[in-house]
Structure formats: C-alpha cells, structure tokens
mmCIF file of C-alpha atoms in Angstrom:
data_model
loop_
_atom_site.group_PDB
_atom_site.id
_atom_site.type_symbol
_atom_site.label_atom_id
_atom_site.label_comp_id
_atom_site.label_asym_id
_atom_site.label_seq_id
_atom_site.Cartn_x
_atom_site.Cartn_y
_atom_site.Cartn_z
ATOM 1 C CA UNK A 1 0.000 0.000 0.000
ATOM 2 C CA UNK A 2 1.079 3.538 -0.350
ATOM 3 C CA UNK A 3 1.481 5.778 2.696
ATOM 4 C CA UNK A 4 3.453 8.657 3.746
ATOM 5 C CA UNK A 5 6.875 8.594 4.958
ATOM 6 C CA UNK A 6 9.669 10.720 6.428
ATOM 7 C CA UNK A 7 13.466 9.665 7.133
ATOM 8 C CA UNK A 8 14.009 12.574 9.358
ATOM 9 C CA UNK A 9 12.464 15.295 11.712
ATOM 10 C CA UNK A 10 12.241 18.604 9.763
ATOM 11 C CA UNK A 11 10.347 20.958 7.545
ATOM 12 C CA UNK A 12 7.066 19.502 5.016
ATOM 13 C CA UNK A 13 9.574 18.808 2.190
ATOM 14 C CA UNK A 14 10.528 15.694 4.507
ATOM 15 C CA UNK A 15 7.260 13.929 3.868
ATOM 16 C CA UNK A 16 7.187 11.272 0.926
ATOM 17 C CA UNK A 17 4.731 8.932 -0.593
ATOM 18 C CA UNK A 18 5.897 5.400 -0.640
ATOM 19 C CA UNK A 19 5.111 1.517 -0.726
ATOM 20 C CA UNK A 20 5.211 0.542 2.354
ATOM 21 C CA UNK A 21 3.476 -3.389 4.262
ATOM 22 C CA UNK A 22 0.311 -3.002 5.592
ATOM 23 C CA UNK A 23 -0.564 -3.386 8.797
ATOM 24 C CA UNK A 24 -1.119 -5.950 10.591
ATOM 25 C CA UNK A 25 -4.414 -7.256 12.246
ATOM 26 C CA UNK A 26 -4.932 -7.638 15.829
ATOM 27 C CA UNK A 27 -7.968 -9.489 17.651
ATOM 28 C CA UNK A 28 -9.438 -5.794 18.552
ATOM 29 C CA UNK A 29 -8.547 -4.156 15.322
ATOM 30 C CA UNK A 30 -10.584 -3.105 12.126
ATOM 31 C CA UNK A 31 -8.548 -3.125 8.947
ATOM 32 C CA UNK A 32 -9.745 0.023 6.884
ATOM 33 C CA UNK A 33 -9.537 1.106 3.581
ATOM 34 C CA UNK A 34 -8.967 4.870 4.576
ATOM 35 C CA UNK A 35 -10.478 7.307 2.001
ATOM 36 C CA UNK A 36 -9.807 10.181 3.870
ATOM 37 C CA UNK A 37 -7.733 11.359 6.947
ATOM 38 C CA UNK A 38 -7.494 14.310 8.896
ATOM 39 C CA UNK A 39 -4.218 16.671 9.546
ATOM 40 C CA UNK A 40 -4.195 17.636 13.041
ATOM 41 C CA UNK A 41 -1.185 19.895 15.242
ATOM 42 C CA UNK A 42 -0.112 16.712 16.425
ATOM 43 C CA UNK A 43 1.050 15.680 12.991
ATOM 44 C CA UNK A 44 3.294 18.574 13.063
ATOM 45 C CA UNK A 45 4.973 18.012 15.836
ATOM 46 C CA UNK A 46 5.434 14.488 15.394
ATOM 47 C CA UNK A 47 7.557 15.138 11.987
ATOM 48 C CA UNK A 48 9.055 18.167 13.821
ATOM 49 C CA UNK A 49 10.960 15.733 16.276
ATOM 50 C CA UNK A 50 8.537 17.276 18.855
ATOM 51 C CA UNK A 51 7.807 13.900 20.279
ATOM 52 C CA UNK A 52 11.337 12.847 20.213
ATOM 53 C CA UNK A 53 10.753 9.542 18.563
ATOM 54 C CA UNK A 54 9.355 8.240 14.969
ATOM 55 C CA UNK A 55 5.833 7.125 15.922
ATOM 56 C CA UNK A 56 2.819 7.146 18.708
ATOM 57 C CA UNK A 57 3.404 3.523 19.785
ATOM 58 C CA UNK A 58 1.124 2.131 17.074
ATOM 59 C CA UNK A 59 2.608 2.961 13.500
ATOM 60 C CA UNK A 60 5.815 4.640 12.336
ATOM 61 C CA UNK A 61 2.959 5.991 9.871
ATOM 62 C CA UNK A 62 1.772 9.775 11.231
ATOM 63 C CA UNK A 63 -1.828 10.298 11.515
ATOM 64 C CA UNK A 64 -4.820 10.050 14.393
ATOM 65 C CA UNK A 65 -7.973 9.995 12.674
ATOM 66 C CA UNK A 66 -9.524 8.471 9.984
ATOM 67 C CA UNK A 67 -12.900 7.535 7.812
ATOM 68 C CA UNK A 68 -13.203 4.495 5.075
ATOM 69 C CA UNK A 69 -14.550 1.064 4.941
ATOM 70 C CA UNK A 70 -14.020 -1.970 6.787
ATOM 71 C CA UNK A 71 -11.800 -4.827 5.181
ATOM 72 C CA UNK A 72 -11.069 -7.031 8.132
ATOM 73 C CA UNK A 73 -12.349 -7.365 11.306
ATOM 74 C CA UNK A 74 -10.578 -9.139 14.469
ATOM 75 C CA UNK A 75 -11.437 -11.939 16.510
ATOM 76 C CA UNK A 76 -12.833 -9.608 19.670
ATOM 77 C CA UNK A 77 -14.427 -7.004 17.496
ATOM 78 C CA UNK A 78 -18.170 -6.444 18.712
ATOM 79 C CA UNK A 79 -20.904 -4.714 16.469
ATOM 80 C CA UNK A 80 -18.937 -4.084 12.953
ATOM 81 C CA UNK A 81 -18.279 -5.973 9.753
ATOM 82 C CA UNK A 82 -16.752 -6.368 6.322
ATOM 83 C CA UNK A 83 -18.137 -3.144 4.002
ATOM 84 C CA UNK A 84 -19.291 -0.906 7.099
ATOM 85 C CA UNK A 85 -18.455 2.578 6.785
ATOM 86 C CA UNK A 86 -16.421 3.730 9.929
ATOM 87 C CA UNK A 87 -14.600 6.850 11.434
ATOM 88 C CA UNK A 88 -12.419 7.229 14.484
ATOM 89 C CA UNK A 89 -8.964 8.109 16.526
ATOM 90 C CA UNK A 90 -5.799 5.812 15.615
ATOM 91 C CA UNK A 91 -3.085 5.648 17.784
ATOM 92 C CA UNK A 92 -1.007 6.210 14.687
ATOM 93 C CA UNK A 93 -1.320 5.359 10.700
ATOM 94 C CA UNK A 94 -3.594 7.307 9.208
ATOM 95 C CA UNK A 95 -1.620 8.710 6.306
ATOM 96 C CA UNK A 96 -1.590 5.403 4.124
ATOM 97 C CA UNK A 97 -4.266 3.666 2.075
ATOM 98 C CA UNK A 98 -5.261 1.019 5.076
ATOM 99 C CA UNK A 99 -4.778 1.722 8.436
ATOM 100 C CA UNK A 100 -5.825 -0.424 11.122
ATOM 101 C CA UNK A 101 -7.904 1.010 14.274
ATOM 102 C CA UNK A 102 -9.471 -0.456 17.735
ATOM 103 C CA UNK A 103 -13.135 -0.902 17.361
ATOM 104 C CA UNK A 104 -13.856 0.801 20.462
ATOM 105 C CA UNK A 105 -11.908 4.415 19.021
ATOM 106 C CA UNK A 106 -14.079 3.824 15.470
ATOM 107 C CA UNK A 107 -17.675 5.061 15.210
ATOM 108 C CA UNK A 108 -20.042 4.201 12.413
ATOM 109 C CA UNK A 109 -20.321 7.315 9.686
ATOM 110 C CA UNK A 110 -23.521 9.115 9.938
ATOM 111 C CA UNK A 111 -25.605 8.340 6.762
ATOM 112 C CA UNK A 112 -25.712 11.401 5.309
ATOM 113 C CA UNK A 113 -21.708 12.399 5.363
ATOM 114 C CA UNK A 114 -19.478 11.836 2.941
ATOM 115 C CA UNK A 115 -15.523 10.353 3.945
ATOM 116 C CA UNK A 116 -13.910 13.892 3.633
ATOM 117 C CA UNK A 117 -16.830 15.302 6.268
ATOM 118 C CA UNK A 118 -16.673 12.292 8.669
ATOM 119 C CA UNK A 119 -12.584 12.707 8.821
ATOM 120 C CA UNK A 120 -13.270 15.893 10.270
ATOM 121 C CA UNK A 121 -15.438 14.695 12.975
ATOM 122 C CA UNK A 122 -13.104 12.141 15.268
ATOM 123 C CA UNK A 123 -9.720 13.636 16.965
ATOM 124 C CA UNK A 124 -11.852 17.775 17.278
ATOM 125 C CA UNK A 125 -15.327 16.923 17.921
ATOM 126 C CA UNK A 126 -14.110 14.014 20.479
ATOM 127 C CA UNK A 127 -11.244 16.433 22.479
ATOM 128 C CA UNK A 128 -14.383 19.454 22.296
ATOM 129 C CA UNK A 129 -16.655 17.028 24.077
ATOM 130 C CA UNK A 130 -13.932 15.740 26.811
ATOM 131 C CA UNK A 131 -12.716 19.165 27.367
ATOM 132 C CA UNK A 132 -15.434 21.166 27.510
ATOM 133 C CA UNK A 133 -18.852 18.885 28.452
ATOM 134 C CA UNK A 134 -16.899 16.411 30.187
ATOM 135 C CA UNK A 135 -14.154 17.622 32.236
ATOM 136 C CA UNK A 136 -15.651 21.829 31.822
ATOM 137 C CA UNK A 137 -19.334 20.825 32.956
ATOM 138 C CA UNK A 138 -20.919 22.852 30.254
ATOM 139 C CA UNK A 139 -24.052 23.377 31.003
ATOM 140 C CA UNK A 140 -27.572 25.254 29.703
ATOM 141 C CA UNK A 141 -27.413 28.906 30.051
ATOM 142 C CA UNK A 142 -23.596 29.207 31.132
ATOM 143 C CA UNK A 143 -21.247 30.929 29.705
ATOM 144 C CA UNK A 144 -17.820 30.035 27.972
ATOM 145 C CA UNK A 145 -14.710 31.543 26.152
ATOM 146 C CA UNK A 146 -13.558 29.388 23.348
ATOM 147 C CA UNK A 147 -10.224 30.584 21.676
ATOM 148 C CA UNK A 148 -9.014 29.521 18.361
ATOM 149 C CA UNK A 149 -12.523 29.292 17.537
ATOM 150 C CA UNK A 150 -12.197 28.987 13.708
ATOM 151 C CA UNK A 151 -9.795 25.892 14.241
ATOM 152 C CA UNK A 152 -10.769 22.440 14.394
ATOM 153 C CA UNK A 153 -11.197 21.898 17.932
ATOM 154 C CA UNK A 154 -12.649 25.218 18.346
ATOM 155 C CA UNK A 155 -15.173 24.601 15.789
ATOM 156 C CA UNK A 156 -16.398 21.809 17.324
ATOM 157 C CA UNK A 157 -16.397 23.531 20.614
ATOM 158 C CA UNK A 158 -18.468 26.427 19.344
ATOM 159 C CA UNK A 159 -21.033 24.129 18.055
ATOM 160 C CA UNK A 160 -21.470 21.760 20.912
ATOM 161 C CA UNK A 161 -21.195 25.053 23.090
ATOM 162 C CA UNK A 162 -24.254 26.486 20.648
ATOM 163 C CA UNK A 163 -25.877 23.240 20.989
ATOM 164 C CA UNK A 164 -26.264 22.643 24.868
ATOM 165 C CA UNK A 165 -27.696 26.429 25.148
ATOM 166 C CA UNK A 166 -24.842 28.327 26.163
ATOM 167 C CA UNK A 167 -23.871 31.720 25.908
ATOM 168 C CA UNK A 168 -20.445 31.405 23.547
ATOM 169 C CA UNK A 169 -17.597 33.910 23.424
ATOM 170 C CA UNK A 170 -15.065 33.130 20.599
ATOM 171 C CA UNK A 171 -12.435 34.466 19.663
ATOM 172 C CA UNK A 172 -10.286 34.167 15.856
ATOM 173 C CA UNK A 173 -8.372 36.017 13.823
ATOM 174 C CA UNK A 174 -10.798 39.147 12.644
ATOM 175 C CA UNK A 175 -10.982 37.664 8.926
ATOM 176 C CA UNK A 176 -12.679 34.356 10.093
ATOM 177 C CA UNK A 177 -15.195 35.930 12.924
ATOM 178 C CA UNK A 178 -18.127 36.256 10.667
ATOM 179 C CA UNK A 179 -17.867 31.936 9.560
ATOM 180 C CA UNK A 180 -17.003 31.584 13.622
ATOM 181 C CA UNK A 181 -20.889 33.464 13.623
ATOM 182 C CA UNK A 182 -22.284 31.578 11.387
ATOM 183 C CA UNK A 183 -21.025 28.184 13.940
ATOM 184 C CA UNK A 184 -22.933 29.379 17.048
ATOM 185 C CA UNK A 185 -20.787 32.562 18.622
ATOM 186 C CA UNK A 186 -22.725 34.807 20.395
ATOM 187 C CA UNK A 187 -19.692 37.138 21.125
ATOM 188 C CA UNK A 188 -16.503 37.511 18.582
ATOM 189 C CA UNK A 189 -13.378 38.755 19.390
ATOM 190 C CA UNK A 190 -10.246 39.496 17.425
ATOM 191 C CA UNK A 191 -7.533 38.439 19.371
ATOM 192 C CA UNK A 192 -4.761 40.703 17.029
ATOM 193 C CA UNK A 193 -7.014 44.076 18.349
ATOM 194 C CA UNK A 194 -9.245 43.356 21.379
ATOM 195 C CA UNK A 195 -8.185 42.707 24.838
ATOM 196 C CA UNK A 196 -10.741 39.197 25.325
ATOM 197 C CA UNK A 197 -10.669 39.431 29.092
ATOM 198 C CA UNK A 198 -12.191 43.161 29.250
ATOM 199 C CA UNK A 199 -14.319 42.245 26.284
ATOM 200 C CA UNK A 200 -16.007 39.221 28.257
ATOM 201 C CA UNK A 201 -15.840 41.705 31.485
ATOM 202 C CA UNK A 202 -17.708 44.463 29.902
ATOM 203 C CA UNK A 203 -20.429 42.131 28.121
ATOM 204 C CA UNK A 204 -21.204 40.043 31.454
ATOM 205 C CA UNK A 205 -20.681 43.206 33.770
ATOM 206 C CA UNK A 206 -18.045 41.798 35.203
ATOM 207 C CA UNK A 207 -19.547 38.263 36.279
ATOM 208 C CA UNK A 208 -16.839 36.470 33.530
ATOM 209 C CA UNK A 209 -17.809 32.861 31.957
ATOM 210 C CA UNK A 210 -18.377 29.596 33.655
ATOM 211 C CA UNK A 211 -15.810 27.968 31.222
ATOM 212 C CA UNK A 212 -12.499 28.624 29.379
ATOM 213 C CA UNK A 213 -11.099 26.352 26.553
ATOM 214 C CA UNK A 214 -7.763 27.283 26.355
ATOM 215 C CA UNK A 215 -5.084 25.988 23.183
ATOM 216 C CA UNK A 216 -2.396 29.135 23.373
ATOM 217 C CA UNK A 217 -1.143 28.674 26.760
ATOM 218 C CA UNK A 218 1.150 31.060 28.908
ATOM 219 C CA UNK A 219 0.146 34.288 26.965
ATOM 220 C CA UNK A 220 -3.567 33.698 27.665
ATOM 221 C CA UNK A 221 -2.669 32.362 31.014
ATOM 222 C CA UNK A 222 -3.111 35.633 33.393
ATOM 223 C CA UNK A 223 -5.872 36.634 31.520
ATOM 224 C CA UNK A 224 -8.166 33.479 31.025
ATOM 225 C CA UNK A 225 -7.932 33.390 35.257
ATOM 226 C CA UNK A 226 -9.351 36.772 34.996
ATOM 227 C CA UNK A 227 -12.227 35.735 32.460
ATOM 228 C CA UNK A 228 -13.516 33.153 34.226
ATOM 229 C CA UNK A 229 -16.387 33.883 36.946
ATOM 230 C CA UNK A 230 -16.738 32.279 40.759
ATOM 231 C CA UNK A 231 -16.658 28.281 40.644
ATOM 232 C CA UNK A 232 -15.304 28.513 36.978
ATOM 233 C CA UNK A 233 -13.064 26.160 35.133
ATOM 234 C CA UNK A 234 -10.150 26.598 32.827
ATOM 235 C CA UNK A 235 -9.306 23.908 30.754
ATOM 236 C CA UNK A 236 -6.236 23.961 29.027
ATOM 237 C CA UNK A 237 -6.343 21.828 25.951
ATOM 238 C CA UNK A 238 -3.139 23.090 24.035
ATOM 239 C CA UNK A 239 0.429 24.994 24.392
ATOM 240 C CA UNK A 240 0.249 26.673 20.907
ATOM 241 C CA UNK A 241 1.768 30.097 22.366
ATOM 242 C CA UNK A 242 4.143 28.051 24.752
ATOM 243 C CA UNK A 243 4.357 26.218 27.317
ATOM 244 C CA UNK A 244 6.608 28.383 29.667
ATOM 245 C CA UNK A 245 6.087 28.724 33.176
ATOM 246 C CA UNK A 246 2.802 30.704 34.488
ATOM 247 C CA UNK A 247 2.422 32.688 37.573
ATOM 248 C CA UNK A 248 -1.293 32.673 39.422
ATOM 249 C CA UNK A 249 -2.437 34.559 43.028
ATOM 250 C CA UNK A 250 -3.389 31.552 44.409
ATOM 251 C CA UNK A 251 -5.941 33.600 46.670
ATOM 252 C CA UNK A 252 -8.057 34.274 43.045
ATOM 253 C CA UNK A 253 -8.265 30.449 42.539
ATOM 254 C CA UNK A 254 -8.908 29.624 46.415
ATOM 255 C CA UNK A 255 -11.455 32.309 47.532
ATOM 256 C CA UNK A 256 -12.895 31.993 43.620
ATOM 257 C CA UNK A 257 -13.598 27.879 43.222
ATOM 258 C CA UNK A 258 -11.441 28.130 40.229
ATOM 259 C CA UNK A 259 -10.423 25.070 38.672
ATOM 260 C CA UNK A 260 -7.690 24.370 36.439
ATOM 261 C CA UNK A 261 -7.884 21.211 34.226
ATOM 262 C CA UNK A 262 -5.035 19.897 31.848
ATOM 263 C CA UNK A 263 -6.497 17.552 29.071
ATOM 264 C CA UNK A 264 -4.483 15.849 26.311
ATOM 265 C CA UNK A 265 -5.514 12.971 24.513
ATOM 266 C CA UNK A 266 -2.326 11.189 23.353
ATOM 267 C CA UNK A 267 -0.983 10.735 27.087
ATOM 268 C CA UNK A 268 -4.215 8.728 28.157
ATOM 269 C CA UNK A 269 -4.150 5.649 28.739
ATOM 270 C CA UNK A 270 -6.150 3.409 26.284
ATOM 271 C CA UNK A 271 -8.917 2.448 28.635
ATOM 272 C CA UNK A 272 -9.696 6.532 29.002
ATOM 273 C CA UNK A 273 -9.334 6.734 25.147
ATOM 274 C CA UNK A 274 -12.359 4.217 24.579
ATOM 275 C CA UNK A 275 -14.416 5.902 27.340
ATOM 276 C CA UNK A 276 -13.958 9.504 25.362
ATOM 277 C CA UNK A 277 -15.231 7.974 22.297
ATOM 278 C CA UNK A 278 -18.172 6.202 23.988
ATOM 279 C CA UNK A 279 -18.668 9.674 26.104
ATOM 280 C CA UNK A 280 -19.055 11.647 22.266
ATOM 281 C CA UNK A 281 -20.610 8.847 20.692
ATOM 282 C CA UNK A 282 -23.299 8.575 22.933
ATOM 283 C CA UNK A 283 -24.074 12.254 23.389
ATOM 284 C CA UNK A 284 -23.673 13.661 19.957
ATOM 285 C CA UNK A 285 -23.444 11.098 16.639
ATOM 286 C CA UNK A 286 -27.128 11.279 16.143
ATOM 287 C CA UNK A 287 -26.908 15.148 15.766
ATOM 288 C CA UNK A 288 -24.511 14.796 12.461
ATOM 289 C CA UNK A 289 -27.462 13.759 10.588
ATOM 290 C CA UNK A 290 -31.634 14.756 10.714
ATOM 291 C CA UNK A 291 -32.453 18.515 11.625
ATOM 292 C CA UNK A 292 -30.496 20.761 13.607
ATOM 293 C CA UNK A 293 -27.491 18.886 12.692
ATOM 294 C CA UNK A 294 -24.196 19.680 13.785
ATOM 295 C CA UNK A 295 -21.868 20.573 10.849
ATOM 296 C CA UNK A 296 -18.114 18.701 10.144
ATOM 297 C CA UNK A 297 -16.159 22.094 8.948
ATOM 298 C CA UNK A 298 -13.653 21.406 6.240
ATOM 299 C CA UNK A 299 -11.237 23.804 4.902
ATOM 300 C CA UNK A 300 -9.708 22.247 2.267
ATOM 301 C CA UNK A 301 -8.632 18.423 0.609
ATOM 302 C CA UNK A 302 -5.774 17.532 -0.518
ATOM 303 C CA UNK A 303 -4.596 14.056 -2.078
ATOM 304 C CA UNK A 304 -2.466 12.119 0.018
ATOM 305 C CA UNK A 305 0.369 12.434 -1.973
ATOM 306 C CA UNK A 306 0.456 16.050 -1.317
ATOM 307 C CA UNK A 307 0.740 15.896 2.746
ATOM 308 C CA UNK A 308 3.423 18.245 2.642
ATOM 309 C CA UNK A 309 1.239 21.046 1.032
ATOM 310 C CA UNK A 310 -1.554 19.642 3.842
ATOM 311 C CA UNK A 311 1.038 20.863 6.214
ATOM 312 C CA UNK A 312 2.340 24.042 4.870
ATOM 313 C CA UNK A 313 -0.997 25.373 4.938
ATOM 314 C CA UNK A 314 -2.135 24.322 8.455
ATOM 315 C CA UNK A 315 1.447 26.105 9.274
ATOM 316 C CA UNK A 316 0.065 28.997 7.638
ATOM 317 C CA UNK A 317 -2.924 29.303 10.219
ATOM 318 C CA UNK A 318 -5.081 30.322 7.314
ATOM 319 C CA UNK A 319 -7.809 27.487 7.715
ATOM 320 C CA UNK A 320 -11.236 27.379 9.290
ATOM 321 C CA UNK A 321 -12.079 23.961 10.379
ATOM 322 C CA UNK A 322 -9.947 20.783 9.281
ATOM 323 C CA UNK A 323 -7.732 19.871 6.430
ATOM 324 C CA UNK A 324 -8.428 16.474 4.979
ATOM 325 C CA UNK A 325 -5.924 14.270 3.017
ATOM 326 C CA UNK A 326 -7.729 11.640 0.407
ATOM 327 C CA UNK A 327 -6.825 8.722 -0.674
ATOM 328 C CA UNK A 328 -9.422 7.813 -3.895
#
C-alpha cells in the first residue's frame, strides 16, 4: 500500500509517498480502507521531532484519525463488519491507504456524510466534548470563552457550546469571525485588536464565563484566570503560544472555586481513550445527521500524496475547520 513517509524530523519537504506493508491485524482491530484522513497539530509536531521519537506507539505511519470502509475485522471485534463505513482516533497510521484502528476508538459514519466530512469529525469533535462537556461541565445557560474558535477543535467547541444552550464567546483572527458566527458565537473577538478578558468583562458586567477552553497557553494564562467567573473552570487543551512557566495569586483560585484542568488525549491511557469515544458517541453522533445537525467544517482536501502542502498550509494558520488528506 502507499502511505506517507519521512526519514528525518524537519520541515514539510521531509514527507514522501511510498510503498510501504500493511498493517497488521490484531484481535481488537478493524482493517480500513482509509479514504480520507485528517491533519491535526499533532502531525506537526510528530515530523518536527517534537515527540522525540518516529511514531505514537502504534505505526511509524503519522496520523490520528480516519474515515473508510471496513476490510477485516478481528477476533474480539463487537458490532462491525466487512463493508461498514467507519470513522475514528488511531493511535497512529492514518496517512496510508489502510490503516488499522481499535473498534472501540471507530464510530459508524452518519448516513448522510461523505468520507472527507466524517474525517473531520473524530480527533476535534471528540477532544471538544472531553474538554469542555466532560471535564468543563458545560451546562444550559452558562457561559464560555472558546479561543481559536475557527480551528478544528474550536469549531467543534463552538457548536457543541451552541448546541447545549450556552452563551459562547469566541475568539479568531478578525478575517474568520463572521464563519465563527455563522457556527454558534454569540460574542466575537479578534484576538490581534481586542483585549478578550475586558471584552467578556464588559459584556457580562463583570460576572466572567463559567468555562475557558484554552489551546495558546502562557500568553492567555493571566488573563483566562481573569475571564472566568466564581466556581469557573479553565481547561487547558493546548500549548500553541508556549508552554513556559505561568504565575497565578493563588488567593483568586482559592477564595474563587477556580479550577484548572489539563487535558491531552495522546498521554491517556487506552482504557480513558475508549471511554472519550463512547462519552461523544453517545451524546452527539445522532446530531450529524436529521435537523439541527451539527456541521463537520472542512477547509480544504488535498490528495495524500500532497501531505506536505496539507502541512504548509495548516502552518500557515489560514484554515477554518480541518484539512483532509484523500486517498481515492
């Protein structure tokens, strides 16, 4: 089969399209004929060197999510078969033509979606859920600051957030505010010219939000304490402005109830893996079809061959919603 490839850590020229075996099939595995796989941060860092090894303990293949058809099923698999269409989180392998996943990570595709839209559902709508419903205790009629709204995650997050009833501050580079509108926003905020936590401040007269879903890090840091509102809870998904080292009055987060919750999906341990799937599955797959459906937001395709442009543009932080590589 063909897959991508890379011999070293480095830039997107590294990646490569080559004939490599296919993988091989375990009692809990699906074999899948992948017609479509998402590009997620993760991917960059891995052929960075940012993970300071060649794979994710799975595949020396890059890639966490994927959506095709079922070729093989193992001996322990429970409720799929030969020719059912599937999506889901890989621990690994998702840039080749057949990539093998654990039934418990794959969910069937909604009937209605196509392979490029149900690649974009797995690895963002999944991590929105955990982070912000699960672990955030989102609720009707709170309120919540999503940043990097136009991204994948964020996407999601605005639309779940839009979905359960609550009031949804978002913030996005100003050119993508009005498509972050269009997701479920209430409140939009261009991080390059407005200060978020005064916006927030001034709109809620000073109350803050119930929840913030953080991916920048130590610059947001200070501020995202200072959004949130009595009993509130920061949950920091990503480090995309650095990691660094963060300073907080620890008399704001006692006398306050605030709670600060790290989430990363990679580092859990299988077991917690299946139960974030199940958690999402259960809650949300029947909105992605019928009315009032919640909306898979793709920016752009490219064939697998051409991962490294896949890359260059999610480096260029120009997207709204996911980029999808295709294999057919």
């Amino acid at each position: 089969m063909k897959a991508i490839t890379f011999n070293e850590f480095g830039d997107a020229d590294v990646l490569k399209l080559a004939e490599v075996s296919e993988p091989e099939l375990r009692p809990d595995d699906l074999l899948v004929r992948v017609h479509a796989a998402g590009v997620n941060r993760a991917d960059l860092t891995h052929r960075r060197g940012g993970y300071g090894r060649p794979n994710f303990g799975d595949s020396t293949i890059m890639g966490l999510e994927i959506a095709g058809e079922v070729l093989e099923v193992g001996a322990s698999v429970k409720g799929y078969k030969v020719g059912d269409r599937v999506m889901g989180v890989v621990g690994g392998g998702a840039y080749a033509e057949i990539a093998r996943i654990d039934w418990r990570m794959a969910m069937p595709i909604p009937e209605q979606l196509d392979y490029v839209h149900a690649a974009a559902i797995p690895e963002v709508f999944v991590t929105a859920h955990e982070a912000m419903m699960h672990l955030g205790r989102l609720k009707q009629g709170d309120a919540v600051l999503i940043h990097a709204a136009a991204g994948g995650v964020g996407s999601a997050a605005v639309q779940l957030a839009y979905a359960t009833g609550a009031t949804v501050f978002a913030t996005a580079e100003g050119s993508k505010l009005e498509r972050v509108v269009q997701l479920g926003a209430d409140h939009v905020i261009d991080y390059r010219t407005q200060d978020f936590a005064a916006f927030v401040a001034q709109k809620t007269g000073g109350r803050g939000v119930d929840v913030v879903i953080d991916f920048v890090g130590e610059p947001y840091f200070a501020r995202n304490i200072a959004s949130l509102a009595h009993g509130g809870r920061l949950v920091q998904v990503g480090i995309l402005g650095g990691g660094g080292q963060v300073s907080v009055d620890l008399e704001t987060i006692l006398y306050h109830h605030i709670q600060i919750i790290g989430t990363v999906m990679k580092s859990r341990a299988q077991a917690e893996k299946h139960a974030m799937v199940g958690r999402f599955r259960e809650h949300w797959l029947n909105r992605f079809s019928g009315g009032r459906r919640l909306e898979p937001v793709v920016d752009s395709t490219f064939p697998l061959a051409r991962a490294a442009d896949a890359h260059r543009r999610m480096e260029s932080a120009e997207n709204v919603g996911k980029i999808i590589l295709t294999t057919s």
